[in-house]
Amino acid sequence: MKFGAAFWIQRTDWPQLRDACVAAERAGFDSIWLDDHLLADEGDWHDPKLEGWATLTAVAAVTSRARLGLLVSANTLRNPGLTAKLATTLDHVSGGRAILGIGGGWFEREHDAYGIEFGAGVGERLDRLDESVMLIRRLLDGERFSHEGQFYTFHDALCEPRPIQQKLPILVGGSGPKKTLRTTARYADMWNGFGSVERVAATSEVLRQRCAEEGRRFEDIERTVVMDLVVRDDAATARAAYDEIVRKHGLKGESGSDGSERGLSVGGPAEDVAAFLRPYADIGIAELIWIFRDPFDFETMDRLAAVRSALG
């Protein structure tokens, strides 16, 4: 099983984030992820927030091994041609380590603040995502083409230079059974979700159905899951460490983009954390991604090796 470190980039600064990303790679994490919003999406939206793509490219310059991506780039914020160019540039700066993570977009306040069209509703945003990911895939694969669609128009578009990777992977984030998972089945190489192992297993079965309908092999899509966890000598100490994060980032009473409650997935000794993670491996999840917020939890990062060992 692979492990990723996801850094939510509000209420922090570049030196602290840089040091945390370097530490995560040194600790053995297989991938590093940042989130992508123009305003803080947790707690008070007035608080500072770095921009995702620019920050991720800076992370590429100070790391050498870990794969790099956004969880996830909001499709509504950028034209798909621009997104393809950003991912390609990241792939070159990183020496072929880029993953293009993308989702439909959900944070209306940032769109209102900057005058960016948010769309008529969730369904429209997901239809836009489907068209966008199709266009991005074609650009990354080297096509030169024109397109007049429901949401986007291209005139003799191309993406040069090509990415370093022969096929730069696209990750789609989200669990919507009718649209998001169909887009995943059509175009994506990876999928990201969150929640209990039962929830992830149920969503995976829907994705399997969508893959069958689209003529894709379910096994060809790498599934990843994001979660909050803290590794300490005991559960009480882990909870206390997480409570500090809750206070700083205003997480109490907050919910995720799908309305689900945010919170600590598991906390405690490496053996207990491994026991919690093992069922995800049992259902074929390829990568578990641990969320970090400022102050970044170097102790949990450093205990990755102990969790790996406990998993066996």
Coordinates of C-alpha atoms in Angstrom, one line a residue:
M1 CA 0.0 0.0 0.0
K2 CA 1.2 3.5 -0.8
F3 CA 0.8 6.6 1.4
G4 CA 0.3 10.2 0.6
A5 CA 0.6 13.4 2.6
A6 CA -2.0 16.1 1.8
F7 CA -1.4 19.6 3.0
W8 CA -4.3 22.1 3.3
I9 CA -2.7 25.4 2.6
Q10 CA -4.7 28.0 4.6
R11 CA -3.4 29.8 7.7
T12 CA 0.2 28.9 6.8
D13 CA 3.1 30.4 4.9
W14 CA 5.6 29.1 2.3
P15 CA 8.5 28.4 4.6
Q16 CA 6.5 26.2 7.0
L17 CA 4.7 24.4 4.1
R18 CA 8.0 23.9 2.3
D19 CA 9.6 22.4 5.3
A20 CA 6.6 20.1 5.9
C21 CA 6.6 18.8 2.3
V22 CA 10.4 18.1 2.4
A23 CA 9.9 16.3 5.7
A24 CA 7.0 14.2 4.3
E25 CA 9.2 13.1 1.4
R26 CA 12.0 12.3 3.7
A27 CA 9.7 10.3 6.0
G28 CA 8.8 8.1 3.0
F29 CA 5.4 9.3 1.7
D30 CA 4.8 8.3 -1.9
S31 CA 2.9 11.4 -2.9
I32 CA 2.4 15.0 -1.8
W33 CA -0.9 16.8 -2.4
L34 CA -2.2 20.3 -1.9
D35 CA -5.8 21.6 -1.9
D36 CA -7.0 24.2 -4.4
H37 CA -9.1 27.1 -3.3
L38 CA -8.8 30.9 -3.7
L39 CA -10.2 31.6 -0.2
A40 CA -9.9 29.6 3.0
D41 CA -12.6 26.8 2.8
E42 CA -12.4 25.8 6.4
G43 CA -13.2 28.2 9.2
D44 CA -13.2 32.0 8.5
W45 CA -12.9 32.5 4.8
H46 CA -11.1 35.8 5.4
D47 CA -8.0 34.0 6.6
P48 CA -4.9 33.6 4.3
K49 CA -4.8 30.9 1.6
L50 CA -2.1 30.1 -0.9
E51 CA -3.0 29.2 -4.5
G52 CA -2.7 25.6 -5.4
W53 CA -0.9 25.2 -8.8
A54 CA 1.8 27.8 -8.1
T55 CA 2.5 26.4 -4.7
L56 CA 2.6 22.8 -6.0
T57 CA 5.1 23.8 -8.7
A58 CA 7.3 25.3 -5.9
V59 CA 7.0 22.0 -4.0
A60 CA 8.3 20.3 -7.1
A61 CA 11.4 22.3 -7.0
V62 CA 12.3 21.3 -3.4
T63 CA 11.4 17.6 -3.7
S64 CA 12.8 14.8 -5.9
R65 CA 10.8 11.6 -5.5
A66 CA 7.2 11.9 -4.4
R67 CA 4.4 12.2 -6.9
L68 CA 2.6 15.6 -6.8
G69 CA -1.0 16.6 -7.3
L70 CA -3.9 18.7 -6.1
L71 CA -6.8 17.3 -4.1
V72 CA -8.4 18.5 -6.2
S73 CA -8.2 21.4 -8.7
A74 CA -11.6 23.0 -9.0
N75 CA -12.6 22.8 -12.6
T76 CA -14.8 25.9 -12.4
L77 CA -11.8 28.1 -11.6
R78 CA -9.9 27.5 -14.9
N79 CA -10.3 26.8 -18.5
P80 CA -9.4 23.1 -19.3
G81 CA -6.8 24.2 -21.7
L82 CA -5.1 26.2 -19.0
T83 CA -5.4 23.3 -16.6
A84 CA -3.7 21.0 -19.1
K85 CA -0.8 23.5 -19.5
L86 CA -0.4 23.9 -15.7
A87 CA -0.2 20.1 -15.3
T88 CA 2.2 19.8 -18.1
T89 CA 4.5 22.5 -16.7
L90 CA 4.4 20.8 -13.3
D91 CA 5.4 17.6 -15.0
H92 CA 8.4 19.2 -16.5
V93 CA 9.5 21.0 -13.3
S94 CA 9.1 17.8 -11.3
G95 CA 10.8 15.5 -13.7
G96 CA 7.7 13.5 -14.5
R97 CA 6.0 13.3 -11.2
A98 CA 2.7 15.2 -11.8
I99 CA -0.8 13.9 -11.3
L100 CA -3.7 16.1 -12.5
G101 CA -6.3 16.0 -9.8
I102 CA -9.6 17.6 -10.6
G103 CA -13.2 17.9 -9.3
G104 CA -16.4 19.8 -10.1
G105 CA -15.9 22.7 -7.7
W106 CA -18.2 23.4 -4.7
F107 CA -17.1 26.5 -2.8
E108 CA -19.5 29.2 -4.0
R109 CA -18.0 32.0 -1.9
E110 CA -14.7 32.1 -3.8
H111 CA -16.5 32.3 -7.1
D112 CA -18.6 35.2 -5.8
A113 CA -15.6 37.0 -4.5
Y114 CA -13.7 36.9 -7.8
G115 CA -16.6 37.0 -10.2
I116 CA -16.1 33.5 -11.5
E117 CA -19.1 31.7 -12.9
F118 CA -20.3 29.1 -10.5
G119 CA -23.0 27.5 -12.6
A120 CA -26.7 26.9 -12.1
G121 CA -26.2 23.9 -9.8
V122 CA -24.3 20.8 -9.0
G123 CA -25.5 18.9 -12.0
E124 CA -24.4 21.6 -14.4
R125 CA -20.9 21.8 -12.7
L126 CA -20.5 18.0 -13.1
D127 CA -21.6 18.2 -16.7
R128 CA -18.9 20.8 -17.2
L129 CA -16.4 18.7 -15.4
D130 CA -17.1 15.8 -17.8
E131 CA -16.6 17.9 -20.9
S132 CA -13.5 19.5 -19.4
V133 CA -11.8 16.2 -18.4
M134 CA -12.4 14.8 -21.9
L135 CA -10.7 17.9 -23.4
I136 CA -7.8 17.7 -20.9
R137 CA -7.2 14.1 -21.7
R138 CA -7.0 14.8 -25.4
L139 CA -4.6 17.7 -24.9
L140 CA -2.3 15.8 -22.6
D141 CA -2.3 12.9 -25.1
G142 CA -1.0 15.1 -27.9
E143 CA -4.1 15.8 -30.0
R144 CA -4.4 19.0 -31.9
F145 CA -8.1 19.8 -32.4
S146 CA -11.1 22.1 -32.4
H147 CA -14.1 21.7 -30.3
E148 CA -17.5 23.3 -29.9
G149 CA -19.3 21.8 -26.9
Q150 CA -21.9 22.8 -24.4
F151 CA -19.5 24.7 -22.2
Y152 CA -16.1 25.0 -24.0
T153 CA -15.0 26.1 -27.4
F154 CA -11.4 25.3 -28.7
H155 CA -9.9 26.5 -32.0
D156 CA -7.0 24.4 -33.3
A157 CA -5.8 23.8 -29.7
L158 CA -2.8 21.9 -28.7
C159 CA -0.6 21.4 -25.6
E160 CA 3.1 21.7 -26.4
P161 CA 5.6 20.6 -25.0
R162 CA 4.0 17.3 -24.2
P163 CA 4.3 16.1 -20.6
I164 CA 7.3 14.1 -19.7
Q165 CA 5.1 11.1 -18.7
Q166 CA 3.8 9.2 -21.7
K167 CA 0.4 9.3 -20.1
L168 CA 0.1 11.9 -17.4
P169 CA -2.4 10.5 -14.9
I170 CA -5.8 12.2 -14.3
L171 CA -7.4 11.8 -10.9
V172 CA -11.1 12.7 -10.4
G173 CA -12.2 13.4 -6.9
G174 CA -15.8 12.9 -5.8
S175 CA -18.4 10.1 -5.2
G176 CA -21.5 11.2 -7.1
P177 CA -22.9 8.0 -8.5
K178 CA -24.6 9.3 -11.6
K179 CA -22.1 11.8 -13.0
T180 CA -18.7 12.0 -11.2
L181 CA -18.1 8.3 -11.2
R182 CA -19.2 8.1 -14.8
T183 CA -16.6 10.8 -15.7
T184 CA -14.0 8.8 -13.7
A185 CA -14.9 5.6 -15.6
R186 CA -14.6 7.4 -18.9
Y187 CA -11.4 9.3 -18.6
A188 CA -9.6 9.0 -15.2
D189 CA -6.6 6.9 -14.2
M190 CA -7.2 7.5 -10.5
W191 CA -10.1 8.2 -8.2
N192 CA -10.1 9.9 -4.8
G193 CA -12.8 9.6 -2.1
F194 CA -13.1 9.6 1.7
G195 CA -15.2 8.1 4.5
S196 CA -15.5 4.8 6.3
V197 CA -14.4 1.6 4.6
E198 CA -18.0 0.6 4.2
R199 CA -18.8 3.8 2.4
V200 CA -15.7 3.5 0.2
A201 CA -16.5 -0.1 -0.7
A202 CA -20.0 0.9 -1.7
T203 CA -18.8 3.7 -3.8
S204 CA -16.2 1.4 -5.4
E205 CA -19.0 -1.0 -6.4
V206 CA -20.8 1.9 -8.2
L207 CA -17.6 2.8 -9.9
R208 CA -17.2 -0.8 -11.0
Q209 CA -20.7 -0.6 -12.6
R210 CA -19.8 2.6 -14.4
C211 CA -16.6 1.1 -15.7
A212 CA -18.5 -1.9 -17.1
E213 CA -21.0 0.5 -18.8
E214 CA -18.1 2.5 -20.3
G215 CA -16.1 -0.5 -21.4
R216 CA -13.3 0.2 -18.9
R217 CA -11.5 -2.2 -16.6
F218 CA -12.3 -1.3 -13.0
E219 CA -8.9 -2.6 -12.0
D220 CA -7.2 0.0 -14.2
I221 CA -8.4 2.9 -12.0
E222 CA -6.2 3.5 -9.0
R223 CA -8.4 4.2 -6.0
T224 CA -7.2 6.6 -3.2
V225 CA -8.8 7.6 0.1
V226 CA -8.1 10.8 2.1
M227 CA -8.4 10.9 5.9
D228 CA -7.5 12.7 9.1
L229 CA -5.3 10.7 11.4
V230 CA -2.8 11.3 14.2
V231 CA -0.1 8.8 15.4
R232 CA 0.9 9.1 19.0
D233 CA 1.7 6.7 21.9
D234 CA -2.0 6.7 23.0
A235 CA -5.4 7.8 21.8
A236 CA -5.8 10.6 24.3
T237 CA -2.6 12.3 23.3
A238 CA -3.6 11.9 19.6
R239 CA -7.0 13.5 20.3
A240 CA -5.4 16.4 22.1
A241 CA -3.1 17.1 19.2
Y242 CA -6.0 17.0 16.7
D243 CA -8.1 19.3 19.0
E244 CA -5.4 21.9 18.5
I245 CA -6.0 21.7 14.8
V246 CA -9.7 21.9 15.3
R247 CA -9.4 25.1 17.3
K248 CA -7.0 26.9 14.9
H249 CA -8.9 26.0 11.7
G250 CA -12.4 26.4 13.0
L251 CA -13.3 22.8 12.2
K252 CA -15.9 22.2 15.0
G253 CA -19.3 21.8 13.4
E254 CA -17.8 22.1 9.9
S255 CA -18.9 19.6 7.2
G256 CA -17.3 18.4 4.0
S257 CA -18.4 19.5 0.5
D258 CA -20.9 16.6 0.5
G259 CA -22.4 17.5 3.9
S260 CA -20.5 14.8 5.8
E261 CA -19.0 15.7 9.2
R262 CA -15.3 16.4 9.3
G263 CA -13.2 14.9 12.0
L264 CA -10.4 12.6 13.2
S265 CA -10.6 9.2 11.4
V266 CA -8.2 7.5 13.8
G267 CA -5.7 8.4 16.4
G268 CA -3.3 6.5 18.6
P269 CA -0.4 4.1 18.4
A270 CA 1.0 2.9 15.1
E271 CA -0.5 -0.6 15.7
D272 CA -4.0 0.9 16.2
V273 CA -3.7 3.1 13.2
A274 CA -2.6 0.1 11.1
A275 CA -5.6 -1.9 12.3
F276 CA -7.9 0.9 11.2
L277 CA -6.2 1.1 7.8
R278 CA -5.9 -2.6 7.0
P279 CA -9.6 -3.0 5.8
Y280 CA -8.9 -0.3 3.1
A281 CA -6.1 -2.4 1.8
D282 CA -8.4 -5.5 1.9
I283 CA -10.8 -3.8 -0.5
G284 CA -8.1 -2.8 -2.9
I285 CA -7.4 0.8 -2.1
A286 CA -4.0 1.6 -3.6
E287 CA -3.1 4.7 -1.6
L288 CA -4.2 6.2 1.8
I289 CA -3.6 10.0 2.0
W290 CA -3.2 11.6 5.4
I291 CA -4.3 15.2 5.8
F292 CA -2.0 17.8 7.5
R293 CA -2.9 21.3 8.5
D294 CA -0.7 24.0 10.1
P295 CA 0.9 23.4 12.6
F296 CA 2.1 20.5 10.5
D297 CA 2.3 17.2 12.4
F298 CA 5.9 16.1 12.0
E299 CA 5.5 13.5 14.6
T300 CA 2.8 11.7 12.7
M301 CA 4.9 12.0 9.5
D302 CA 7.9 10.5 11.3
R303 CA 5.8 7.5 12.4
L304 CA 4.8 6.5 8.9
A305 CA 7.5 3.8 9.0
A306 CA 6.1 2.3 12.2
V307 CA 2.6 2.2 10.6
R308 CA 4.0 0.5 7.5
S309 CA 5.8 -2.0 9.7
A310 CA 2.6 -2.7 11.7
L311 CA 0.7 -3.3 8.5
G312 CA 3.1 -6.1 7.6

